[in-house]
Coordinates of C-alpha atoms in Angstrom, one line a residue:
M6 CA 0.5 -47.1 -66.1
P7 CA 4.1 -46.0 -65.3
S8 CA 5.9 -47.9 -62.6
F9 CA 6.4 -44.9 -60.3
F10 CA 2.6 -44.4 -60.1
R11 CA 2.2 -48.1 -59.0
T12 CA 4.9 -47.7 -56.5
N13 CA 3.4 -44.6 -54.9
K14 CA 0.0 -46.2 -54.7
R15 CA 1.5 -49.4 -53.1
Q16 CA 3.4 -47.2 -50.6
Q17 CA 0.2 -45.3 -49.8
Q18 CA -1.7 -48.5 -49.2
E19 CA 1.1 -49.8 -46.9
Q20 CA 1.0 -46.7 -44.6
P21 CA -0.2 -47.6 -41.1
K22 CA -3.8 -46.8 -40.4
P23 CA -5.4 -46.3 -37.0
N24 CA -7.4 -49.3 -35.8
M25 CA -10.3 -47.5 -34.4
H26 CA -13.8 -46.3 -35.0
M27 CA -14.6 -42.6 -35.1
K28 CA -17.4 -43.0 -32.5
Q29 CA -14.9 -44.7 -30.2
G30 CA -14.0 -42.7 -27.1
L31 CA -10.5 -41.4 -26.4
Y32 CA -7.9 -43.4 -24.6
T33 CA -6.9 -42.8 -20.9
S34 CA -3.2 -42.9 -21.8
L35 CA -1.9 -39.6 -23.3
N36 CA 0.7 -41.5 -25.4
E37 CA -2.0 -43.7 -27.0
N38 CA -4.0 -40.6 -27.8
L39 CA -1.1 -38.8 -29.4
D40 CA -0.1 -41.9 -31.4
T41 CA -3.7 -42.2 -32.7
I42 CA -3.7 -38.5 -33.7
K43 CA -0.4 -38.8 -35.6
Q44 CA -1.6 -41.9 -37.4
K45 CA -4.9 -40.5 -38.4
T46 CA -3.4 -37.2 -39.6
G47 CA -0.4 -39.0 -41.3
N48 CA 2.0 -37.3 -39.0
S49 CA 1.4 -34.0 -40.8
P50 CA 3.8 -31.2 -39.9
D51 CA 1.1 -28.6 -39.5
I52 CA -0.5 -30.6 -36.7
T53 CA 1.1 -29.0 -33.7
I54 CA 1.3 -31.0 -30.4
R55 CA 2.7 -29.2 -27.4
T56 CA 3.1 -31.1 -24.1
L57 CA 3.2 -29.3 -20.7
N58 CA 3.9 -30.7 -17.3
I59 CA 1.4 -29.8 -14.6
D60 CA 0.9 -31.1 -11.1
V61 CA 4.6 -31.6 -10.4
E62 CA 4.1 -34.1 -7.7
R63 CA 2.2 -36.6 -9.8
K64 CA 4.1 -35.4 -13.0
T65 CA 0.8 -35.2 -14.9
K66 CA 1.1 -34.1 -18.6
I67 CA -1.3 -32.1 -20.7
A68 CA -1.1 -31.9 -24.5
I69 CA -2.2 -28.8 -26.4
I70 CA -3.1 -29.8 -30.0
Y71 CA -4.1 -27.5 -32.9
V72 CA -3.6 -27.0 -36.7
E73 CA -1.2 -24.2 -37.7
G74 CA -2.6 -21.6 -40.1
I75 CA -6.3 -21.9 -39.1
V76 CA -6.0 -20.9 -35.5
D77 CA -5.1 -17.6 -33.7
E78 CA -1.8 -18.6 -32.0
N79 CA -1.8 -15.4 -30.0
N80 CA -5.0 -16.5 -28.3
I81 CA -3.5 -19.9 -27.6
N82 CA -0.4 -18.4 -25.9
E83 CA -2.3 -15.7 -24.0
F84 CA -5.4 -17.5 -22.9
I85 CA -4.4 -21.1 -22.8
V86 CA -0.6 -21.7 -22.3
E87 CA 0.1 -18.7 -20.0
P88 CA -2.8 -19.3 -17.6
I89 CA -1.9 -22.9 -17.3
M90 CA 1.8 -22.2 -16.6
E91 CA 1.0 -19.4 -14.1
N92 CA -1.5 -21.5 -12.1
Q93 CA 0.4 -24.8 -11.9
D94 CA 0.3 -24.7 -8.1
R95 CA -3.6 -25.0 -8.2
Y96 CA -3.6 -28.1 -10.3
D97 CA -3.5 -31.1 -8.0
G98 CA -5.7 -34.1 -7.6
T99 CA -6.9 -36.7 -10.0
P100 CA -6.9 -36.2 -13.8
Q101 CA -10.7 -35.8 -13.7
Q102 CA -10.3 -33.1 -11.1
L103 CA -7.6 -31.4 -13.2
F104 CA -9.9 -31.6 -16.2
D105 CA -12.7 -29.8 -14.3
L106 CA -10.3 -27.1 -13.1
L107 CA -9.1 -26.4 -16.6
A108 CA -12.7 -26.3 -18.0
G109 CA -13.7 -23.9 -15.2
H110 CA -10.7 -21.7 -14.6
G111 CA -7.7 -22.7 -16.5
V112 CA -8.8 -21.6 -20.0
S113 CA -10.0 -18.0 -20.2
L114 CA -11.7 -18.4 -23.6
G115 CA -15.3 -18.4 -24.6
G116 CA -16.9 -21.4 -26.3
I117 CA -15.5 -24.2 -24.1
K118 CA -16.8 -27.6 -25.1
I119 CA -15.9 -31.3 -24.4
A120 CA -15.0 -34.0 -26.9
S121 CA -15.7 -37.5 -25.7
N122 CA -15.1 -39.4 -29.0
W123 CA -12.7 -39.2 -31.9
E124 CA -15.3 -37.9 -34.4
D125 CA -15.9 -34.8 -32.3
F126 CA -12.2 -34.5 -31.6
F127 CA -11.0 -34.4 -35.2
Q128 CA -13.9 -32.3 -36.4
S129 CA -13.1 -29.6 -33.8
L130 CA -9.4 -29.9 -34.7
M131 CA -10.0 -29.3 -38.4
D132 CA -12.4 -26.5 -37.7
G133 CA -9.6 -24.5 -36.1
D134 CA -10.2 -25.2 -32.4
T135 CA -7.5 -26.0 -29.9
L136 CA -7.9 -29.3 -27.9
L137 CA -6.4 -30.1 -24.5
V138 CA -5.9 -33.7 -23.5
I139 CA -4.8 -34.7 -19.9
D140 CA -2.9 -37.9 -19.2
G141 CA -5.2 -40.2 -17.3
D142 CA -8.5 -38.7 -18.6
N143 CA -10.5 -40.0 -21.7
K144 CA -12.0 -36.6 -22.6
A145 CA -10.6 -33.6 -24.5
L146 CA -11.3 -30.0 -23.8
I147 CA -12.2 -27.9 -26.9
A148 CA -11.3 -24.1 -26.8
S149 CA -12.5 -21.9 -29.6
T150 CA -9.4 -20.4 -31.2
R151 CA -10.4 -20.1 -34.9
G152 CA -8.5 -17.5 -36.8
G153 CA -5.4 -17.5 -39.1
E154 CA -4.8 -15.5 -42.2
Q155 CA -8.0 -14.3 -43.9
R156 CA -8.8 -11.8 -46.7
S157 CA -9.8 -8.5 -45.3
I158 CA -13.2 -7.0 -46.1
E159 CA -13.1 -5.3 -49.4
E160 CA -15.4 -3.8 -52.0
P161 CA -17.1 -6.5 -54.1
E162 CA -15.8 -6.6 -57.7
S163 CA -18.8 -8.4 -59.3
Q164 CA -21.5 -6.0 -58.1
V165 CA -20.1 -2.5 -58.2
S166 CA -22.3 0.3 -56.9
V167 CA -21.7 4.0 -57.3
R168 CA -23.7 4.8 -54.1
G169 CA -23.9 2.5 -51.2
P170 CA -21.8 0.5 -48.8
R171 CA -18.3 -0.6 -49.9
D172 CA -18.0 -3.8 -47.8
G173 CA -18.3 -7.2 -49.3
F174 CA -18.4 -10.8 -48.1
T175 CA -15.2 -12.7 -47.5
E176 CA -14.3 -16.4 -47.4
S177 CA -15.0 -16.6 -43.7
I178 CA -18.6 -17.7 -42.9
L179 CA -18.5 -16.1 -39.4
T180 CA -17.4 -12.8 -40.9
N181 CA -20.2 -12.9 -43.4
L182 CA -22.8 -13.6 -40.8
A183 CA -21.6 -10.7 -38.7
L184 CA -21.8 -8.3 -41.7
V185 CA -25.5 -9.0 -42.1
R186 CA -26.2 -8.9 -38.3
R187 CA -24.5 -5.5 -38.3
R188 CA -27.3 -4.3 -40.5
I189 CA -30.3 -6.2 -39.0
K190 CA -30.0 -5.8 -35.2
N191 CA -33.0 -8.0 -34.5
P192 CA -33.2 -11.1 -32.2
D193 CA -35.6 -12.6 -34.7
L194 CA -32.8 -13.0 -37.3
W195 CA -32.2 -16.7 -36.8
V196 CA -29.2 -18.7 -38.0
E197 CA -29.1 -22.5 -38.4
S198 CA -25.8 -24.3 -39.1
M199 CA -24.9 -27.7 -40.5
K200 CA -22.1 -29.5 -42.1
I201 CA -22.3 -30.8 -45.7
G202 CA -19.8 -33.0 -47.5
K203 CA -18.6 -36.4 -46.3
K204 CA -15.0 -35.5 -46.9
T205 CA -14.9 -31.7 -46.6
K206 CA -17.4 -31.2 -43.8
T207 CA -18.1 -27.7 -45.1
D208 CA -19.9 -25.3 -42.7
V209 CA -23.2 -24.2 -44.2
S210 CA -25.6 -21.8 -42.5
I211 CA -29.1 -20.6 -43.3
M212 CA -30.3 -17.1 -42.2
Y213 CA -33.9 -15.9 -42.1
L214 CA -36.0 -13.4 -40.3
N215 CA -38.5 -15.3 -38.1
G216 CA -42.0 -14.0 -38.3
V217 CA -41.5 -12.6 -41.8
V218 CA -40.3 -15.6 -43.7
N219 CA -42.7 -18.3 -44.7
P220 CA -42.0 -21.4 -42.5
R221 CA -42.7 -23.8 -45.4
I222 CA -39.9 -22.2 -47.4
V223 CA -37.5 -22.5 -44.4
E224 CA -38.4 -26.1 -44.0
E225 CA -38.0 -26.8 -47.7
V226 CA -34.5 -25.2 -47.7
R227 CA -33.5 -27.1 -44.7
S228 CA -34.8 -30.4 -46.1
R229 CA -33.0 -30.0 -49.4
L230 CA -29.7 -29.2 -47.7
T231 CA -29.9 -32.1 -45.3
K232 CA -30.6 -34.5 -48.2
I233 CA -27.4 -33.6 -50.0
N234 CA -25.1 -36.7 -50.1
I235 CA -21.8 -35.7 -51.7
D236 CA -18.2 -35.9 -50.8
S237 CA -17.2 -32.3 -51.2
I238 CA -18.6 -28.8 -51.1
L239 CA -16.0 -26.3 -52.2
E240 CA -18.1 -23.3 -53.4
S241 CA -21.7 -22.1 -53.3
G242 CA -22.2 -23.3 -56.9
Y243 CA -22.2 -26.9 -55.6
I244 CA -25.1 -26.1 -53.3
E245 CA -26.9 -24.2 -56.0
Q246 CA -26.8 -27.1 -58.4
L247 CA -27.9 -29.6 -55.8
I248 CA -31.0 -27.8 -54.5
E249 CA -32.3 -25.9 -57.5
D250 CA -35.9 -26.8 -58.6
Q251 CA -35.1 -27.3 -62.3
T252 CA -31.8 -28.3 -63.8
L253 CA -32.9 -28.4 -67.5
T254 CA -33.0 -24.6 -67.9
T255 CA -30.4 -21.9 -68.5
F256 CA -32.1 -19.5 -66.1
P257 CA -30.8 -19.3 -62.5
T258 CA -33.5 -20.1 -60.0
L259 CA -31.3 -19.1 -57.0
Y260 CA -29.8 -15.6 -56.6
H261 CA -26.2 -15.2 -55.5
T262 CA -24.4 -12.1 -54.3
E263 CA -21.4 -10.9 -52.4
R264 CA -23.0 -7.8 -51.0
P265 CA -24.2 -7.8 -47.4
D266 CA -26.7 -5.0 -48.1
V267 CA -28.3 -7.1 -50.8
I268 CA -28.6 -10.1 -48.4
A269 CA -30.0 -7.9 -45.6
G270 CA -32.7 -6.3 -48.0
N271 CA -33.8 -9.7 -49.3
V272 CA -33.9 -11.3 -45.8
L273 CA -36.2 -8.4 -44.7
E274 CA -38.5 -9.3 -47.7
G275 CA -38.8 -12.9 -46.4
R276 CA -36.1 -14.8 -48.3
V277 CA -33.7 -17.3 -46.9
A278 CA -29.9 -16.7 -47.2
I279 CA -27.6 -19.6 -47.5
F280 CA -24.0 -19.0 -46.4
I281 CA -21.2 -21.4 -47.3
D282 CA -17.8 -21.4 -45.7
G283 CA -14.9 -20.7 -48.1
T284 CA -16.7 -18.5 -50.6
P285 CA -17.8 -14.8 -50.6
F286 CA -20.9 -15.6 -52.6
V287 CA -24.1 -16.1 -50.6
L288 CA -27.3 -17.7 -52.1
L289 CA -30.8 -16.4 -51.8
A290 CA -33.9 -18.5 -52.0
P291 CA -36.5 -18.2 -53.5
A292 CA -35.5 -16.1 -56.5
V293 CA -37.9 -14.6 -59.2
F294 CA -37.1 -13.4 -62.7
I295 CA -37.4 -9.7 -62.2
Q296 CA -35.0 -9.8 -59.2
F297 CA -32.0 -10.4 -61.6
F298 CA -32.6 -7.0 -63.2
Q299 CA -32.6 -5.1 -60.0
S300 CA -29.5 -3.4 -58.5
V301 CA -29.0 -2.5 -54.9
E302 CA -28.3 1.0 -56.0
D303 CA -31.9 1.3 -57.2
Y304 CA -33.0 1.7 -53.5
Y305 CA -30.4 4.4 -52.8
A306 CA -31.5 6.6 -55.7
R307 CA -34.7 8.5 -56.5
F308 CA -37.6 6.3 -57.7
D309 CA -37.8 7.9 -61.1
I310 CA -34.1 7.4 -61.8
A311 CA -34.3 3.8 -60.5
S312 CA -37.4 3.1 -62.6
A313 CA -35.7 4.4 -65.8
L314 CA -32.6 2.3 -65.2
R315 CA -34.6 -0.8 -64.5
F316 CA -36.6 -0.4 -67.7
L317 CA -33.3 0.1 -69.6
R318 CA -31.9 -3.1 -68.2
S319 CA -34.9 -5.1 -69.2
L320 CA -34.7 -3.6 -72.7
N321 CA -31.0 -4.5 -72.9
F322 CA -31.8 -8.1 -72.0
L323 CA -34.3 -8.3 -74.8
I324 CA -31.8 -6.8 -77.2
S325 CA -29.1 -9.2 -76.1
I326 CA -31.4 -12.1 -77.0
I327 CA -33.2 -11.2 -80.2
A328 CA -31.0 -8.5 -81.9
P329 CA -29.0 -10.9 -84.1
A330 CA -32.1 -13.0 -84.8
V331 CA -34.1 -9.9 -85.9
Y332 CA -31.2 -8.9 -88.3
I333 CA -31.1 -12.4 -89.8
G334 CA -34.8 -12.6 -90.2
A335 CA -35.0 -9.1 -91.8
T336 CA -32.2 -9.6 -94.3
T337 CA -33.1 -13.2 -95.2
F338 CA -36.9 -13.3 -95.4
H339 CA -38.4 -9.8 -94.7
Q340 CA -36.5 -7.3 -96.8
E341 CA -39.7 -5.3 -97.3
M342 CA -39.6 -4.3 -93.6
I343 CA -36.3 -2.5 -94.1
P344 CA -36.3 1.1 -95.4
T345 CA -35.2 1.1 -99.1
E346 CA -32.2 3.4 -98.6
L347 CA -30.9 1.2 -95.7
L348 CA -31.7 -2.0 -97.6
I349 CA -29.6 -0.8 -100.6
I350 CA -26.7 0.0 -98.2
I351 CA -26.9 -3.4 -96.5
A352 CA -27.2 -5.2 -99.9
A353 CA -24.1 -3.4 -101.1
Q354 CA -22.1 -4.4 -98.0
R355 CA -23.2 -8.0 -98.3
E356 CA -22.4 -8.2 -102.0
S357 CA -18.8 -9.4 -101.4
V358 CA -19.7 -11.6 -98.3
P359 CA -19.8 -15.3 -99.4
F360 CA -21.8 -16.5 -96.4
P361 CA -25.5 -16.2 -95.5
A362 CA -26.5 -13.9 -92.7
F363 CA -26.9 -16.8 -90.2
V364 CA -23.4 -18.2 -90.8
E365 CA -22.0 -14.7 -90.6
A366 CA -23.7 -14.0 -87.3
V367 CA -22.7 -17.3 -85.8
M368 CA -19.0 -16.7 -86.8
M369 CA -19.0 -13.3 -85.3
E370 CA -20.8 -14.4 -82.0
I371 CA -18.4 -17.3 -81.5
T372 CA -15.4 -15.0 -82.1
F373 CA -16.7 -12.5 -79.6
E374 CA -17.3 -15.2 -77.0
I375 CA -13.7 -16.4 -77.5
L376 CA -12.4 -12.9 -77.0
R377 CA -14.5 -12.4 -73.9
E378 CA -13.4 -15.7 -72.4
A379 CA -9.8 -14.9 -73.2
G380 CA -10.1 -11.5 -71.6
I381 CA -11.4 -13.1 -68.4
R382 CA -8.8 -15.9 -68.2
M383 CA -5.8 -13.8 -69.1
P384 CA -3.8 -11.9 -66.4
R385 CA -5.6 -8.7 -65.4
A386 CA -2.9 -6.4 -66.7
V387 CA -3.3 -7.7 -70.3
G388 CA -6.8 -9.1 -70.3
S389 CA -8.6 -5.9 -71.1
A390 CA -6.1 -5.0 -73.8
I391 CA -6.6 -8.4 -75.5
S392 CA -10.4 -8.0 -75.5
I393 CA -10.4 -4.5 -76.8
V394 CA -7.6 -4.7 -79.3
G395 CA -8.6 -8.2 -80.4
A396 CA -12.2 -7.1 -81.1
L397 CA -11.1 -4.0 -83.1
V398 CA -8.4 -5.7 -85.1
I399 CA -10.4 -8.8 -85.9
G400 CA -13.5 -6.9 -86.7
Q401 CA -11.7 -4.5 -89.0
A402 CA -9.8 -7.2 -90.7
A403 CA -12.9 -9.4 -91.2
V404 CA -14.7 -6.5 -92.9
Q405 CA -11.8 -5.7 -95.1
A406 CA -11.4 -9.4 -96.1
G407 CA -15.0 -9.6 -97.0
I408 CA -15.9 -12.3 -94.5
V409 CA -18.5 -10.3 -92.7
S410 CA -20.4 -7.1 -93.4
P411 CA -20.0 -3.8 -91.4
A412 CA -23.7 -4.0 -90.4
M413 CA -23.1 -7.4 -88.8
V414 CA -20.2 -6.1 -86.7
I415 CA -22.5 -3.3 -85.5
I416 CA -25.2 -5.7 -84.5
V417 CA -22.9 -8.1 -82.7
S418 CA -21.3 -5.1 -80.8
I419 CA -24.6 -3.7 -79.7
T420 CA -25.7 -7.2 -78.6
A421 CA -22.5 -7.6 -76.5
I422 CA -22.8 -4.2 -74.9
A423 CA -26.5 -4.8 -74.0
N424 CA -25.5 -8.1 -72.5
F425 CA -22.9 -6.5 -70.3
A426 CA -25.6 -4.1 -68.9
T427 CA -27.4 -7.0 -67.2
P428 CA -26.7 -6.7 -63.5
S429 CA -26.6 -10.5 -62.8
F430 CA -23.8 -12.4 -64.5
A431 CA -25.8 -15.7 -64.3
M432 CA -28.7 -14.1 -66.2
A433 CA -26.3 -12.6 -68.7
I434 CA -24.9 -16.0 -69.5
S435 CA -28.4 -17.4 -70.1
A436 CA -29.1 -14.6 -72.6
R437 CA -25.8 -15.5 -74.4
L438 CA -26.9 -19.1 -74.8
I439 CA -30.5 -18.5 -75.8
R440 CA -29.3 -16.0 -78.4
F441 CA -28.0 -18.8 -80.6
L442 CA -31.4 -20.6 -80.4
F443 CA -33.2 -17.5 -81.6
M444 CA -30.6 -17.1 -84.4
G445 CA -31.3 -20.7 -85.5
V446 CA -35.1 -20.3 -85.6
A447 CA -34.8 -16.9 -87.3
A448 CA -32.7 -18.5 -90.1
I449 CA -35.3 -21.1 -90.7
F450 CA -38.7 -19.3 -90.2
G451 CA -37.8 -15.6 -90.1
F452 CA -39.8 -13.3 -87.9
Y453 CA -42.3 -16.1 -87.4
G454 CA -39.6 -18.1 -85.7
V455 CA -38.6 -15.2 -83.5
I456 CA -42.2 -14.7 -82.4
L457 CA -42.6 -18.4 -81.7
G458 CA -39.3 -18.4 -79.8
I459 CA -40.5 -15.5 -77.6
I460 CA -43.8 -17.4 -76.9
F461 CA -42.0 -20.6 -75.9
L462 CA -39.5 -18.6 -73.8
A463 CA -42.4 -17.0 -71.9
V464 CA -44.1 -20.4 -71.4
H465 CA -40.9 -21.8 -70.1
L466 CA -40.3 -19.0 -67.7
C467 CA -43.9 -19.3 -66.4
S468 CA -43.3 -23.0 -65.8
L469 CA -40.4 -22.5 -63.5
R470 CA -40.6 -22.3 -59.7
S471 CA -38.1 -21.4 -57.1
F472 CA -38.9 -23.2 -53.8
G473 CA -42.6 -23.2 -54.6
V474 CA -42.7 -19.6 -55.7
P475 CA -43.6 -19.0 -59.4
Y476 CA -40.6 -17.7 -61.2
M477 CA -42.5 -14.9 -63.0
T478 CA -43.9 -13.5 -59.8
P479 CA -45.6 -11.0 -59.6
F480 CA -46.5 -11.0 -63.4
A481 CA -47.6 -14.6 -63.6
P482 CA -49.7 -15.2 -61.6
L483 CA -50.5 -11.5 -61.5
S484 CA -50.2 -9.8 -58.1
P485 CA -51.1 -6.1 -58.5
G486 CA -50.0 -5.3 -55.0
N487 CA -46.4 -6.2 -55.7
L488 CA -46.0 -4.5 -59.1
G489 CA -44.5 -1.4 -57.4
D490 CA -41.1 -3.0 -57.1
T491 CA -40.6 -4.6 -60.5
L492 CA -39.9 -2.8 -63.8
I493 CA -40.6 0.4 -62.0
R494 CA -40.0 1.3 -58.4
T495 CA -42.5 3.4 -56.6
P496 CA -41.4 5.9 -53.9
L497 CA -40.4 4.4 -50.6
W498 CA -43.1 6.3 -48.8
A499 CA -45.7 4.6 -51.1
T500 CA -44.3 1.2 -50.9
R501 CA -46.3 -1.3 -48.8
E502 CA -45.2 -4.8 -48.0
K503 CA -43.1 -6.2 -50.7
A504 CA -42.9 -9.8 -52.1
N505 CA -46.0 -11.1 -50.4
L506 CA -45.6 -14.4 -52.3
I507 CA -42.4 -15.3 -50.3
M508 CA -43.5 -13.8 -47.0
N509 CA -45.5 -15.5 -44.2
D510 CA -48.8 -16.0 -46.1
E511 CA -49.9 -19.5 -46.6
E512 CA -52.5 -18.7 -49.2
N513 CA -50.0 -17.2 -51.6
L514 CA -48.0 -20.5 -52.1
H515 CA -49.9 -22.5 -54.6
G516 CA -50.3 -26.2 -53.9
E517 CA -50.3 -28.0 -50.7
H518 CA -46.7 -29.2 -50.9
M519 CA -43.5 -27.6 -52.2
P520 CA -42.4 -29.2 -55.5
S521 CA -39.3 -31.3 -55.0
P522 CA -36.3 -30.4 -57.1
K523 CA -36.0 -32.3 -60.3
P524 CA -32.6 -33.5 -61.2
P525 CA -30.1 -33.8 -59.6
I526 CA -31.6 -34.7 -56.2
N527 CA -34.1 -37.1 -57.7
R528 CA -31.3 -38.8 -59.6
G529 CA -29.9 -40.2 -56.4
M530 CA -27.8 -37.5 -54.8
V531 CA -29.5 -38.1 -51.4
T532 CA -30.0 -40.9 -49.0
R533 CA -33.6 -42.3 -49.1
R534 CA -35.3 -45.0 -47.0
N535 CA -36.8 -48.1 -48.4
K536 CA -40.1 -49.6 -47.4
K537 CA -38.5 -51.3 -44.4
G538 CA -37.2 -48.0 -43.1
E539 CA -33.6 -48.8 -43.9
K540 CA -31.3 -46.3 -45.5
D541 CA -30.9 -47.0 -49.2
E542 CA -28.1 -45.0 -51.1
K543 CA -28.8 -44.7 -54.8

């Protein structure tokens, strides 16, 4: 290890650390409190400490403490500093009396709380609140001043809709909750909040419609969230991986979206929304397979148009999985299934290709995946140009060089376009991975391998659950009353209660207990209790 790394580490270890426990109460002396704050925060320059003199006779001091950038400084000046300075004559008496006056009249902001220990103090400080500490009193006054620079509400880029609202979630959890409440003006829309992450203390909230949602699903979501034992939560993907039912599958068992109208519609159907601070993507639980092929625009269009589009999306998903495998099986084992004229053309094209159809398909698919990834990671101004030009140039050059056949370029192109038509990006990625498995079995067994692959895929999908709800609902188990909002969408006037399996109906949840998630929670991401009742971290 280089010497400068060792020096920095040694210097870091020699920095003074506060000798205190987080559950310990604040000191009576203001100077001791300020010294503790500076030591705990490393004397960071963004921690602002402003000292004011009140009660001139006793020369009592009050400190206003906040973190720049995550507070609304206008509110601090207008509703905290100015009222205190204008009413100095009223502040007389002991520090405890001054504290009561400030809490009752001195701070004209809502959400006034009291911090009596250092854990509550620093948690409120890092949340964006402003804290007031009076010399001679061992408590701090918490004023809600959260704010700072935030991204404005914009149209979501990952789920574009021709017809419908244009607002999308932001990185602020409070803004996201308000966007849903604006659509569901019902007091039964309940929100529960918690903090997850030993280091990050990330705000996480669950939202559900009381009386509609199944209480067992709410309890299971709450239980899985509270059992998470991890240092940091930086995005909703962390939560998704820690609470999903099955890890060893490519299919998503939780739905994520950045559209408030999608969240509102699913909450009304009885699902639970999971909001995470710092990300515009909100999770929905439980999720079923057919849900990933539905678009919010389906409910804003006529039922016949929406039904045709849903059927087309499902067909595109099937094409994106088996199209290359069918081509490999037909050209390698089952030439008799291809019309004679077309077979002669394909044979003439493949005459100069030195690779079998499987190798040819794998080369083209991997090349296209590289181009797709490059187009995403490159700057937006040149990303699309690289994807289009790269595909055209490489495809044409590969055909002229005799590496691949023109028919294979067409198959790979159709497969890629069909994959792009899947509304859910998570489901589209699953199809991209499963496609290679189907290509492998088609190269070994032909159409028999493709058929066996479809059977195994169907069995795997039927074995999945999402918070106790079968993944293939309402097809397996069959629920005729819920088929009106699946591959087809019946008219709104003919639609009865939707998604009964996830609503408040105990008989529809199979089994007495919710299945616990398989890895990663069972692998030791949670705090368990041993036989003696003591906490045991694995």
